[in-house]
């Protein structure tokens, strides 16, 4: 595909946006109108007109979206020099900080702490200060801290009025100091520190302004305060900034996204060219009609009217199931049926739900019907003990100050360094102003330590130092082999097998461990300049967005509304369209929360291209108790002409099944004959 062909395919407004290459540009348009496509083509077009590829920056919401955009742009600019920078805010900031963080008092080999590591760190702090009130959970305190960071509240600005806020405000500085002493940062810091860097070191900021001369941001409606400030600083006086978004799809208010960023863009950047796209290329008319009917009930929005040339298509189906299990079963049956009937591949289906915990009945139903599926998010692969353990080894190898990872590896597998020995070593480190790892190296000098524990601590120190050398020498090659050798040397396989009662459970764990080794090898073969830090970063960022690495065969996608943003699927099922689920019970009181819930539903509906099914239950168990459920208030907002209620549980009867099976084999036969 070359760029000229792409341009011809665009509608006049899309083209106008692509060709407007200087000055602020806002593309404000509804779902499926080609916003993402416009910035993809615009990136290629800029390069085609002679802009240096490396000076074009496109910021996307997920790593997956970045990857897809990179591939598309690459296909359009083949032959041109270099490639544009296409990444998420977090990975962009990470790259900048790896170069510049020393200004802020960190070393370049800093570690990124994920949510569970943040929780452990905060728990350590709470126990250090002997804070014993169990009513304050570490997770809630961290949520407050994160909010403070992302809203850019200067410390001490607003007097906290709730006890939890008071406690969070008190702990924030300690938490920050603890991270700094570990030479670690959390996800919020990636953005916040980059902003701090740009604000306090204008020379550094200028360097990146010179570098990124054209900036584009997708899903702008979900940017928060920090991201807004960052972009504004980067764009500088040149103001070659193009943002695209849809106020109706802002669904990250709970994480600090500020709808004002997109609504006030024209005010913030005078002289903005605003382009509105109204043709929807994704969905059939009935689906679009349903989406419009729902979103029109929001008051705080820009009026838009979306239309399609695709025709009306089938109506939106609504189905009521008895409970969550039969809801999932019905969905699975429908999927089999549609696949048989119309030869639709599994990867064309998606099941959307409110939150990751609702994936379970669907996973069970898919398994029992032998339908391949992949869950995006949920109990992540990265949360498994074996993955966390091995990642901790890699982290302490990469960053010798990462005490939290060292504490983890010290007892995985057990090596005779118990909690009291660890406490002694920590005290020794503190009183001699040493890092914990160095204290391990000098363990024999610590009189309070048993000989066995001292020898073991020193051996661990030696092991880490040796592997650090090996990783450094390899310069990003042979890392998978090194990790394999390391697991062999520490007897990790036997250790993990010993922890689980059934051979199946143990096998799963070993499989995960081998999977990590494989993905390290895969990473180094796919990356241009691989490094251990690079691998750990990829892991952390994938975890952050709760994304799923796709390898090999694909199946039905099970995904939450939030993760489905920006994606499209031919056949979509939206489950749990009930009060308390959608809108969520926590959001039922305030109008603005209801509006965000409605946007969530709108995002869900607009993922569907050809067919859309909405399901709900009569009963759902909550906290172990069966409760009857009411249909979501949003269902009443669907225009009658666009929907059809499916009254009966339409399972496949055996006769029908035979007909479908016959058809299916005939299709297969035809495929071989062709
Ligand atoms: P969302 O708001 O959900 O992120 P979007 O506005 O970013 O949607 P895209 O994902 O860019 O929309 O486009 C939706 C679909 O329409 C894609 O399959 C895209 O390839 C297709 N599309 C966009 N513009 C055109 C066009 N001019 N001609 C044909 N297809 C198009
Ligand atoms: Mg998009």
XYZ file of C-alpha atoms and ligand atoms in Angstrom:
706
model
C 0.000 0.000 0.000
C 1.436 3.352 -0.797
C 0.471 6.687 0.628
C -1.247 7.973 -2.519
C -3.634 5.020 -2.540
C -4.418 5.611 1.134
C -5.195 9.261 0.496
C -7.608 8.429 -2.296
C -9.587 6.191 0.072
C -10.210 8.977 2.594
C -13.319 11.153 2.630
C -12.853 14.906 2.060
C -12.799 15.810 5.762
C -10.394 13.051 6.652
C -8.185 14.241 3.838
C -8.366 17.823 5.031
C -7.098 16.674 8.429
C -4.244 14.695 6.878
C -3.160 17.575 4.662
C -3.254 20.186 7.440
C 0.283 19.656 8.654
C 1.128 22.867 10.506
C -0.462 24.303 13.652
C -2.998 22.928 16.126
C -5.569 20.493 14.792
C -8.482 18.904 16.618
C -10.387 15.969 15.218
C -13.480 15.590 17.307
C -15.661 12.800 16.070
C -17.754 9.834 17.080
C -16.798 6.190 17.213
C -15.700 4.375 14.076
C -15.388 7.538 12.006
C -11.759 6.887 11.150
C -9.935 9.071 13.692
C -7.229 6.533 14.325
C -6.980 5.880 10.627
C -6.488 9.606 9.979
C -3.559 9.911 12.347
C -2.020 6.767 10.922
C -2.194 8.127 7.384
C -1.145 11.592 8.561
C 1.998 10.140 10.131
C 2.911 8.474 6.848
C 1.971 11.576 4.857
C 4.214 13.869 6.923
C 7.146 11.568 6.291
C 6.242 11.340 2.636
C 6.379 15.139 2.335
C 9.934 15.190 3.653
C 9.535 15.509 7.417
C 12.214 13.415 9.105
C 10.554 10.194 10.297
C 12.130 10.379 13.755
C 10.636 13.813 14.387
C 7.057 12.565 14.142
C 5.575 11.418 17.427
C 2.244 9.600 17.666
C 0.906 8.760 21.108
C -1.627 5.942 21.423
C -3.554 4.557 24.356
C -2.323 0.968 24.426
C 0.853 -0.807 23.386
C -1.247 -2.983 21.117
C -2.612 0.066 19.296
C 0.937 1.412 18.963
C 2.121 -1.853 17.482
C -0.692 -1.935 14.946
C -0.140 1.665 13.949
C 3.601 1.072 13.518
C 2.938 -1.819 11.171
C 0.465 0.148 9.081
C 2.719 3.190 8.824
C 5.671 0.992 7.934
C 3.699 -0.518 5.056
C 2.827 2.956 3.776
C 6.293 4.503 3.971
C 8.377 1.603 2.799
C 11.639 2.773 1.408
C 11.691 6.030 3.415
C 14.417 6.546 5.968
C 13.915 5.824 9.660
C 10.679 5.327 11.525
C 8.427 7.621 13.508
C 8.073 7.303 17.275
C 4.736 5.615 17.945
C 4.175 4.745 21.568
C 2.034 5.150 24.660
C 2.587 8.023 27.084
C 4.174 5.631 29.538
C 6.672 4.103 27.157
C 7.579 7.486 25.712
C 8.265 8.879 29.184
C 10.184 5.764 30.095
C 12.500 6.245 27.127
C 13.076 9.876 28.055
C 13.740 9.048 31.696
C 16.218 6.279 30.853
C 18.323 9.020 29.304
C 17.661 11.942 31.609
C 16.645 10.703 35.045
C 20.028 11.413 36.635
C 19.010 15.100 36.879
C 16.313 13.977 39.297
C 18.649 12.028 41.550
C 18.000 8.507 40.266
C 20.385 6.163 38.479
C 19.694 5.183 34.889
C 19.223 1.535 35.812
C 16.070 2.332 37.816
C 13.346 -0.298 38.185
C 9.615 0.139 37.553
C 7.407 -1.121 40.363
C 4.067 -2.550 39.385
C 0.941 -2.406 41.518
C 1.727 -5.422 43.668
C 5.251 -4.174 44.342
C 3.855 -0.775 45.301
C 1.547 -2.512 47.755
C 4.407 -4.496 49.347
C 6.484 -1.363 49.630
C 3.686 0.580 51.301
C 3.004 -2.315 53.679
C 6.689 -2.264 54.660
C 6.435 1.450 55.362
C 3.297 0.957 57.443
C 4.976 -1.737 59.482
C 8.142 0.397 59.882
C 6.152 3.194 61.435
C 4.142 0.658 63.452
C 0.873 1.745 61.898
C -1.561 -0.851 63.091
C -5.007 0.436 62.048
C -6.158 -2.293 59.712
C -9.137 -0.282 58.452
C -6.864 1.566 56.026
C -5.905 -0.705 53.188
C -2.610 -0.192 51.395
C -4.459 -0.313 48.056
C -6.789 2.544 49.039
C -3.909 4.664 50.282
C -2.049 4.073 47.024
C -5.139 5.023 45.060
C -5.194 8.380 46.875
C -1.480 8.892 46.326
C -1.873 8.152 42.640
C -4.779 10.567 42.356
C -2.755 13.319 44.036
C 0.068 12.751 41.593
C -2.080 12.698 38.481
C -4.180 15.705 39.351
C -0.979 17.631 39.974
C -2.084 18.686 43.429
C 0.871 20.478 45.006
C 1.645 18.813 48.337
C -0.259 20.513 51.150
C -2.526 22.475 48.773
C -5.962 21.291 49.810
C -6.387 20.319 53.440
C -7.418 16.663 53.500
C -10.841 16.299 55.052
C -11.181 12.531 55.410
C -8.955 10.368 57.625
C -7.860 8.238 54.652
C -6.780 11.367 52.802
C -4.918 12.634 55.824
C -3.075 9.355 56.153
C -2.299 9.214 52.449
C -0.951 12.765 52.546
C 1.236 11.847 55.505
C 2.557 8.701 53.834
C 3.165 10.188 50.402
C 6.592 11.724 51.195
C 7.748 8.533 52.908
C 6.604 6.449 49.988
C 8.444 8.740 47.595
C 11.663 8.569 49.621
C 11.429 4.790 49.872
C 11.123 4.476 46.097
C 14.067 6.783 45.575
C 16.290 4.785 47.926
C 15.397 1.636 45.972
C 16.164 3.456 42.729
C 12.664 2.589 41.620
C 9.704 4.474 40.184
C 6.032 3.596 39.889
C 3.829 3.949 36.803
C 2.602 7.429 37.732
C 6.170 8.595 38.284
C 7.027 7.823 34.688
C 4.753 10.669 33.595
C 5.223 12.904 36.593
C 9.015 12.800 36.541
C 9.123 13.543 32.837
C 6.953 16.589 33.460
C 9.173 17.643 36.359
C 12.199 17.222 34.138
C 10.704 19.407 31.392
C 9.627 22.056 33.866
C 12.823 22.257 35.870
C 15.332 21.683 33.071
C 14.313 23.840 30.102
C 17.391 22.714 28.194
C 16.209 19.131 28.336
C 12.706 20.159 27.344
C 14.077 22.130 24.407
C 16.015 19.081 23.249
C 12.811 17.042 22.960
C 10.917 19.943 21.389
C 13.560 20.048 18.704
C 13.306 16.322 18.300
C 9.519 15.966 18.081
C 8.341 18.538 15.574
C 4.982 16.951 14.838
C 2.915 15.451 17.620
C -0.294 13.447 17.403
C -2.377 12.055 20.259
C -5.086 9.421 19.859
C -7.912 8.988 22.421
C -7.247 12.506 23.674
C -10.510 12.516 25.662
C -8.875 10.193 28.175
C -5.758 12.204 28.914
C -5.239 13.427 32.454
C -3.758 16.640 33.774
C -0.151 15.434 33.678
C -0.449 14.163 30.116
C -2.027 17.448 29.063
C 0.809 19.501 30.565
C 3.414 17.203 29.032
C 1.949 17.536 25.563
C 1.597 21.280 25.878
C 5.233 21.626 26.905
C 6.456 19.356 24.132
C 4.449 21.151 21.468
C 5.961 24.459 22.627
C 5.615 27.492 20.405
C 5.668 25.434 17.251
C 2.241 24.020 18.246
C 2.275 21.311 15.615
C -0.133 19.321 17.647
C -2.939 17.153 16.345
C -5.260 15.547 18.868
C -8.091 13.189 18.057
C -10.854 11.967 20.286
C -14.480 11.617 21.126
C -15.916 13.251 24.232
C -18.578 10.508 24.240
C -15.901 7.903 24.810
C -14.228 9.396 27.849
C -14.250 6.487 30.307
C -11.241 7.034 32.527
C -12.653 9.779 34.804
C -12.035 7.454 37.756
C -8.353 7.448 36.907
C -8.129 11.210 36.612
C -8.916 11.681 32.908
C -10.121 15.213 32.348
C -12.818 15.680 29.737
C -12.005 19.395 29.872
C -8.761 18.681 27.971
C -10.625 17.932 24.765
C -13.572 20.282 25.326
C -11.222 23.235 25.922
C -8.654 22.418 23.251
C -9.742 25.236 20.939
C -9.446 27.721 23.815
C -6.047 26.417 24.893
C -4.685 26.489 21.369
C -6.126 29.521 19.571
C -6.216 29.178 15.811
C -7.060 25.478 15.990
C -8.532 23.887 12.893
C -11.358 21.658 14.079
C -12.408 18.796 11.871
C -15.538 16.793 12.526
C -16.035 13.399 10.953
C -19.556 12.114 10.701
C -19.454 9.060 8.518
C -19.088 5.851 10.454
C -17.317 3.107 8.541
C -17.483 0.454 11.219
C -21.054 -0.482 12.073
C -24.339 -1.349 10.459
C -27.177 1.170 10.833
C -29.097 -0.563 13.614
C -26.008 -0.718 15.782
C -25.274 2.934 15.145
C -28.882 3.866 15.835
C -28.691 2.049 19.182
C -25.440 3.850 20.050
C -26.834 7.275 19.111
C -30.059 6.591 21.004
C -28.150 5.878 24.200
C -25.542 8.633 24.126
C -28.003 11.364 23.278
C -29.200 11.170 26.908
C -25.948 12.659 28.185
C -26.011 16.398 28.776
C -22.314 17.287 28.943
C -21.323 16.552 25.386
C -20.780 17.979 21.947
C -23.643 17.182 19.626
C -22.648 14.781 16.859
C -24.545 12.898 14.238
C -23.055 9.722 12.871
C -24.330 8.038 9.750
C -23.337 5.027 7.740
C -23.531 3.853 4.175
C -23.448 0.236 5.229
C -27.239 -0.261 5.396
C -29.252 -1.156 8.482
C -28.004 -4.712 8.996
C -29.483 -7.043 11.615
C -31.189 -5.642 14.697
C -29.503 -5.494 18.064
C -30.547 -8.610 19.982
C -31.440 -8.536 23.641
C -31.482 -11.747 25.621
C -32.420 -12.443 29.221
C -30.819 -15.450 30.902
C -31.613 -17.000 34.259
C -28.195 -16.449 35.812
C -24.580 -15.704 34.979
C -23.830 -19.327 34.055
C -26.701 -19.662 31.612
C -25.888 -16.232 30.213
C -22.368 -17.456 29.437
C -23.654 -20.727 28.068
C -26.083 -18.961 25.776
C -23.300 -16.732 24.462
C -21.060 -19.741 23.851
C -23.887 -21.569 22.041
C -24.609 -18.553 19.888
C -20.960 -18.296 18.963
C -20.898 -21.958 17.874
C -24.081 -21.453 15.946
C -22.972 -18.333 14.091
C -19.662 -19.956 13.326
C -21.347 -23.041 11.886
C -23.965 -21.088 10.050
C -21.816 -18.441 8.486
C -18.282 -19.680 8.769
C -17.284 -16.752 10.988
C -13.839 -17.374 12.485
C -13.508 -17.355 16.291
C -11.318 -14.277 16.316
C -14.213 -12.239 14.904
C -16.135 -12.581 18.179
C -15.767 -10.573 21.348
C -17.522 -10.785 24.685
C -17.483 -7.520 26.612
C -18.156 -7.159 30.316
C -17.955 -4.585 33.034
C -14.826 -5.800 34.802
C -12.283 -8.569 34.520
C -13.785 -10.615 37.348
C -16.787 -11.337 35.123
C -14.712 -13.340 32.674
C -14.959 -16.524 34.736
C -18.332 -17.975 33.683
C -17.427 -17.187 30.069
C -14.106 -18.961 30.373
C -15.880 -21.994 31.822
C -18.532 -22.005 29.084
C -15.942 -21.623 26.316
C -13.881 -24.455 27.744
C -16.843 -26.780 28.038
C -17.868 -26.081 24.428
C -14.265 -26.340 23.233
C -14.235 -22.816 21.898
C -10.764 -21.272 21.855
C -10.640 -17.924 23.654
C -8.254 -15.375 25.012
C -8.837 -13.236 28.063
C -7.477 -9.723 27.971
C -6.536 -8.529 31.462
C -7.919 -10.532 34.349
C -5.605 -12.453 36.623
C -2.655 -11.590 34.672
C 0.113 -13.924 33.717
C 2.428 -11.484 35.435
C 0.722 -12.006 38.763
C 1.722 -15.674 38.997
C 4.278 -16.391 41.672
C 6.797 -18.032 39.365
C 6.735 -15.094 36.966
C 7.109 -12.597 39.801
C 9.991 -14.596 41.303
C 11.941 -14.855 38.082
C 11.221 -11.223 37.206
C 12.602 -10.295 40.633
C 15.855 -12.121 39.791
C 16.086 -10.198 36.545
C 15.298 -6.936 38.326
C 17.947 -7.274 41.003
C 20.424 -8.261 38.315
C 19.495 -5.096 36.398
C 19.289 -2.748 39.385
C 21.421 -3.610 42.459
C 19.477 -1.132 44.628
C 16.193 -2.954 44.187
C 15.922 -4.295 47.745
C 12.315 -5.362 47.331
C 13.264 -7.756 44.549
C 16.249 -8.969 46.562
C 13.978 -9.762 49.522
C 11.776 -11.762 47.182
C 14.552 -13.818 45.608
C 16.237 -14.439 48.983
C 13.518 -16.945 49.849
C 12.509 -18.256 46.421
C 13.695 -20.964 46.575
C 14.338 -21.195 50.302
C 18.049 -21.017 50.990
C 18.311 -20.722 54.758
C 17.925 -16.956 54.992
C 14.820 -16.568 57.185
C 12.947 -13.414 58.178
C 15.114 -12.789 61.244
C 18.301 -13.142 59.165
C 16.860 -10.671 56.669
C 16.074 -8.223 59.484
C 19.655 -8.515 60.769
C 21.026 -7.913 57.272
C 18.755 -4.879 56.780
C 19.930 -3.381 60.097
C 23.547 -4.016 59.161
C 22.996 -2.328 55.801
C 21.388 0.677 57.441
C 23.968 1.176 60.171
C 26.836 0.892 57.674
C 25.114 2.969 54.968
C 25.227 0.064 52.558
C 22.692 -1.152 50.025
C 21.009 -4.407 51.042
C 22.750 -6.348 48.294
C 26.157 -5.139 49.494
C 25.226 -6.211 52.996
C 24.569 -9.705 51.572
C 28.081 -9.577 50.128
C 29.577 -8.809 53.528
C 27.352 -11.211 55.438
C 30.287 -12.968 57.109
C 31.130 -9.726 58.934
C 27.741 -9.732 60.603
C 28.182 -11.435 63.935
C 24.473 -11.843 64.695
C 24.050 -14.071 61.643
C 24.396 -17.858 61.710
C 27.255 -19.255 59.625
C 24.787 -20.995 57.345
C 22.739 -17.890 56.709
C 25.889 -15.821 56.127
C 27.281 -18.317 53.624
C 23.958 -18.453 51.853
C 23.640 -14.658 51.657
C 27.132 -14.364 50.228
C 26.422 -17.094 47.716
C 23.343 -15.215 46.551
C 25.368 -12.016 46.257
C 27.941 -13.925 44.160
C 25.250 -15.447 41.952
C 23.668 -12.068 41.212
C 27.038 -10.435 40.494
C 28.019 -13.274 38.181
C 24.784 -13.103 36.224
C 25.026 -9.324 36.019
C 28.420 -9.797 34.323
C 27.032 -12.426 31.984
C 24.045 -10.274 30.996
C 26.334 -7.275 30.476
C 28.773 -9.275 28.362
C 25.965 -10.656 26.196
C 24.772 -7.103 25.409
C 21.225 -8.232 24.943
C 21.968 -11.581 23.312
C 21.541 -15.046 24.767
C 19.333 -13.691 27.556
C 16.794 -16.517 27.307
C 19.608 -19.048 27.677
C 21.023 -17.157 30.628
C 17.677 -17.147 32.424
C 17.362 -20.860 31.742
C 20.815 -21.474 33.174
C 19.936 -19.389 36.208
C 16.744 -21.347 36.908
C 18.750 -24.566 36.586
C 21.464 -23.344 38.951
C 19.023 -22.353 41.699
C 16.893 -25.501 41.278
C 13.841 -23.407 40.556
C 11.947 -26.090 38.648
C 12.075 -28.571 41.543
C 11.181 -25.814 43.967
C 8.075 -24.769 42.057
C 6.990 -28.372 41.418
C 7.315 -29.029 45.162
C 4.948 -26.171 45.988
C 1.902 -27.565 44.219
C -0.128 -30.569 45.221
C -1.359 -31.861 41.881
C 0.848 -32.675 38.906
C -1.472 -30.540 36.719
C -0.987 -27.440 38.866
C 2.772 -28.007 38.986
C 2.882 -28.545 35.245
C 1.039 -25.266 34.635
C 3.631 -23.430 36.738
C 6.554 -25.002 34.963
C 4.878 -24.130 31.700
C 4.615 -20.494 32.811
C 8.277 -20.501 33.779
C 9.288 -21.906 30.389
C 6.964 -19.370 28.788
C 8.895 -16.534 30.396
C 12.193 -17.952 29.155
C 10.702 -18.256 25.670
C 9.364 -14.737 25.711
C 12.792 -13.415 26.711
C 14.331 -15.274 23.741
C 11.537 -14.060 21.496
C 12.005 -10.472 22.686
C 15.708 -10.480 21.882
C 15.139 -11.895 18.422
C 12.386 -9.382 17.594
C 13.992 -6.252 19.021
C 16.539 -4.125 17.171
C 18.641 -3.329 20.225
C 17.525 -5.685 22.979
C 18.555 -5.263 26.599
C 17.568 -6.688 29.962
C 16.077 -3.327 30.942
C 14.173 -3.247 27.680
C 12.650 -6.642 28.385
C 11.622 -5.697 31.914
C 10.077 -2.514 30.575
C 8.048 -4.377 27.979
C 6.820 -6.667 30.727
C 5.869 -3.791 33.009
C 4.049 -1.814 30.316
C 2.107 -4.842 29.108
C 1.060 -5.437 32.694
C 0.065 -1.788 33.109
C -2.397 -1.854 30.241
C -3.590 -5.354 31.164
C -2.857 -6.348 27.607
C -2.516 -9.837 26.317
C 0.472 -10.967 24.359
C -0.882 -12.738 21.346
C 1.002 -15.804 20.300
C -0.043 -18.528 17.919
C -3.702 -19.464 17.522
C -6.377 -16.965 18.406
C -9.914 -17.334 19.591
C -12.886 -15.435 20.946
C -11.783 -12.293 22.797
C -13.039 -11.904 26.371
C -12.454 -8.305 27.335
C -13.638 -5.468 29.586
C -15.179 -2.297 28.142
C -12.171 -0.299 29.228
C -9.672 -2.512 27.438
C -11.827 -2.712 24.311
C -11.550 1.009 23.595
C -10.419 1.698 20.030
C -10.910 -1.931 18.909
C -13.548 -3.375 16.588
C -15.035 -6.861 16.154
C -17.558 -8.222 13.646
C -19.723 -9.865 16.329
C -19.989 -8.430 19.828
C -21.764 -9.702 22.938
C -22.219 -7.290 25.823
C -22.963 -9.162 29.029
C -24.561 -8.035 32.265
C -26.605 -5.118 30.957
C -28.234 -4.758 34.372
C -28.665 -2.213 37.098
C -25.757 -2.337 39.575
C -23.488 -3.637 36.819
C -24.073 -1.015 34.147
C -24.487 1.524 35.659
C -22.324 0.217 38.455
C -23.917 0.413 41.881
C -21.230 2.841 43.045
C -22.126 5.222 40.230
C -25.899 5.204 40.568
C -26.184 8.336 42.729
C -24.446 11.118 40.867
C -25.524 12.337 37.449
C -21.988 12.769 36.205
C -21.115 9.226 37.209
C -24.182 7.955 35.364
C -22.988 9.861 32.319
C -19.613 8.132 32.461
C -21.379 4.768 32.749
C -23.465 5.644 29.713
C -20.299 6.449 27.798
C -18.960 3.058 28.805
C -22.027 1.395 27.308
C -21.619 3.554 24.195
C -18.010 2.427 23.835
C -19.181 -1.184 24.116
C -21.953 -0.853 21.513
C -19.713 0.929 19.029
C -17.124 -1.884 19.016
C -19.572 -3.976 16.949
C -19.330 -4.022 13.180
C -22.004 -6.467 12.021
C -23.874 -8.019 14.913
C -24.528 -6.984 18.468
C -26.074 -8.994 21.316
C -26.928 -7.546 24.712
C -27.491 -10.009 27.519
C -28.625 -9.737 31.119
C -29.578 -12.084 33.917
C -32.598 -12.484 36.195
C -30.439 -13.443 39.154
C -26.811 -12.888 39.842
C -24.864 -13.965 42.875
C -23.131 -11.160 44.683
C -20.742 -11.934 47.492
C -22.070 -15.476 47.617
C -25.780 -14.444 47.758
C -28.294 -14.852 44.936
C -29.940 -11.519 44.197
C -32.494 -10.695 41.567
C -31.289 -8.260 38.933
C -33.124 -5.475 37.145
C -32.623 -4.552 33.503
C -30.232 -1.651 33.010
C -31.913 1.743 32.687
C -29.876 2.197 29.516
C -31.870 -0.542 27.770
C -34.911 1.736 27.732
C -32.926 4.310 25.834
C -32.414 1.998 22.868
C -34.712 3.037 20.006
C -37.387 0.383 19.458
C -36.770 0.139 15.749
C -33.169 -0.971 16.319
C -33.711 -3.831 18.745
C -35.169 -7.279 18.887
C -35.839 -9.248 22.047
C -34.976 -12.917 21.990
C -37.501 -14.505 24.305
C -36.667 -18.173 24.328
C -33.410 -19.853 25.163
C -32.553 -20.828 21.655
C -30.223 -23.703 22.104
C -29.242 -25.899 19.224
C -31.559 -28.881 19.093
C -29.957 -32.146 17.923
C -31.638 -32.032 14.516
C -30.490 -28.510 13.870
C -27.031 -29.446 15.024
C -26.877 -32.179 12.389
C -27.809 -29.693 9.676
C -25.097 -27.299 10.826
C -22.526 -30.063 11.078
C -23.324 -31.143 7.531
C -22.949 -27.592 6.301
C -19.700 -27.209 8.192
C -18.129 -30.343 6.673
C -19.341 -29.321 3.238
C -17.535 -26.021 3.744
C -14.349 -27.753 4.798
C -14.542 -30.096 1.821
C -14.994 -27.147 -0.504
C -11.965 -25.487 1.050
C -9.779 -28.522 0.272
C -11.098 -28.837 -3.219
C -10.286 -25.220 -4.055
P -12.888 4.751 17.759
O -13.610 6.014 18.165
O -13.656 3.547 18.124
O -11.465 4.751 18.174
P -12.037 5.646 15.144
O -12.749 6.921 14.890
O -10.644 5.731 15.583
O -12.915 4.760 16.152
P -11.056 3.894 13.115
O -10.743 2.758 14.009
O -9.948 4.730 12.628
O -12.174 4.799 13.833
O -11.901 3.420 11.871
C -13.015 2.534 12.012
C -13.057 1.589 10.840
O -13.403 2.292 9.659
C -11.719 0.928 10.552
O -11.942 -0.385 10.157
C -11.170 1.774 9.421
O -10.252 1.059 8.642
C -12.424 2.129 8.655
N -12.318 3.385 7.887
C -11.978 4.598 8.353
N -11.993 5.534 7.369
C -12.359 4.887 6.236
C -12.553 5.292 4.879
N -12.386 6.558 4.467
N -12.922 4.336 4.003
C -13.123 3.058 4.381
N -12.940 2.610 5.636
C -12.565 3.517 6.569
Mg -9.691 5.065 17.348
